Amino acid sequence: MGTEDPEICARIRLELELRESVSNPPTNISFGPVSDEDMFHWQGIIIGPVDTPIEGGLFHLSIRFPIDYPFNPPKVQFQTQAIEMLVKNQATSHDQKSK
């Protein structure tokens, strides 16, 4: 039994997840690799759901996967400032309520 290169395993996993998202796309979100050359850097868009404060908004994400994915999570960064502030405000509000 040989050991697999973690980067190769992560790349295979990401390719499988991408194929799954294409054949069964999620609602209100789109994502995929920025280029064919770098499977570890993706971009995404979240569309604000109906009947929410962010309805109709387009919120851009940068997603960077580590070479040992899925054993470590991706780093996700909002590229759209308004949603980043909303998420931080909701997290702060939740933290204050739980005290």
XYZ file of C-alpha atoms in Angstrom:
99
model
C 0.000 0.000 0.000
C 1.659 3.230 -1.180
C 1.229 6.669 0.214
C -0.545 9.201 -1.951
C 0.741 12.718 -2.491
C -1.686 14.957 -0.515
C -1.733 17.548 -3.303
C -2.781 14.935 -5.870
C -5.488 13.626 -3.526
C -6.761 17.170 -2.928
C -6.800 17.892 -6.664
C -8.802 14.711 -7.357
C -11.249 15.587 -4.564
C -11.718 19.127 -5.907
C -12.291 17.830 -9.435
C -14.953 15.435 -8.107
C -16.665 18.212 -6.153
C -16.604 20.490 -9.193
C -18.176 17.797 -11.394
C -20.862 17.201 -8.753
C -21.669 20.921 -8.551
C -21.998 21.098 -12.341
C -24.327 18.082 -12.529
C -26.330 19.119 -9.440
C -25.883 22.895 -9.041
C -26.709 24.451 -5.676
C -29.291 27.228 -5.406
C -28.128 30.854 -5.184
C -24.424 30.088 -5.472
C -21.951 29.558 -8.284
C -18.297 28.624 -7.907
C -15.355 27.106 -9.707
C -11.627 27.380 -10.380
C -10.269 30.741 -11.495
C -8.228 28.953 -14.186
C -7.571 25.451 -15.470
C -3.957 25.750 -14.300
C -4.745 26.280 -10.592
C -7.323 23.927 -9.091
C -6.624 25.358 -5.615
C -7.892 28.907 -6.288
C -11.614 29.261 -6.923
C -14.010 32.151 -7.183
C -17.650 32.153 -6.228
C -20.774 34.258 -6.312
C -23.613 34.127 -3.800
C -26.951 35.525 -4.955
C -28.951 37.054 -2.107
C -31.980 34.826 -1.419
C -35.554 36.075 -1.818
C -37.199 37.575 1.287
C -33.894 38.361 3.005
C -32.157 41.690 3.628
C -29.657 40.800 0.889
C -32.233 39.739 -1.732
C -30.897 40.112 -5.260
C -27.396 41.081 -4.171
C -24.339 39.560 -5.834
C -21.556 38.742 -3.408
C -18.186 37.683 -4.781
C -15.841 35.279 -2.983
C -12.237 34.209 -3.317
C -11.702 30.599 -2.205
C -8.238 29.107 -1.632
C -7.935 25.412 -0.887
C -4.932 24.013 1.008
C -2.947 21.191 -0.577
C -4.216 18.847 2.155
C -7.906 19.546 1.453
C -10.377 18.153 2.670
C -8.475 17.541 5.894
C -8.096 21.295 6.312
C -10.740 23.799 5.224
C -10.465 26.365 2.457
C -9.881 30.028 3.215
C -12.848 32.034 1.980
C -12.665 35.784 1.602
C -15.554 38.016 0.614
C -14.626 40.309 -2.249
C -17.856 42.275 -1.809
C -17.461 44.665 1.119
C -21.155 44.946 2.112
C -21.620 41.221 2.799
C -18.372 41.036 4.763
C -19.640 43.775 7.078
C -23.054 42.076 7.409
C -21.472 38.729 8.348
C -19.160 40.375 10.896
C -22.064 42.330 12.412
C -24.222 39.213 12.712
C -21.342 37.264 14.297
C -20.734 40.079 16.802
C -24.451 40.318 17.581
C -24.656 36.541 18.101
C -21.587 36.589 20.375
C -23.097 39.367 22.493
C -26.433 37.531 22.836
C -24.728 34.330 24.004
C -22.951 36.092 26.894
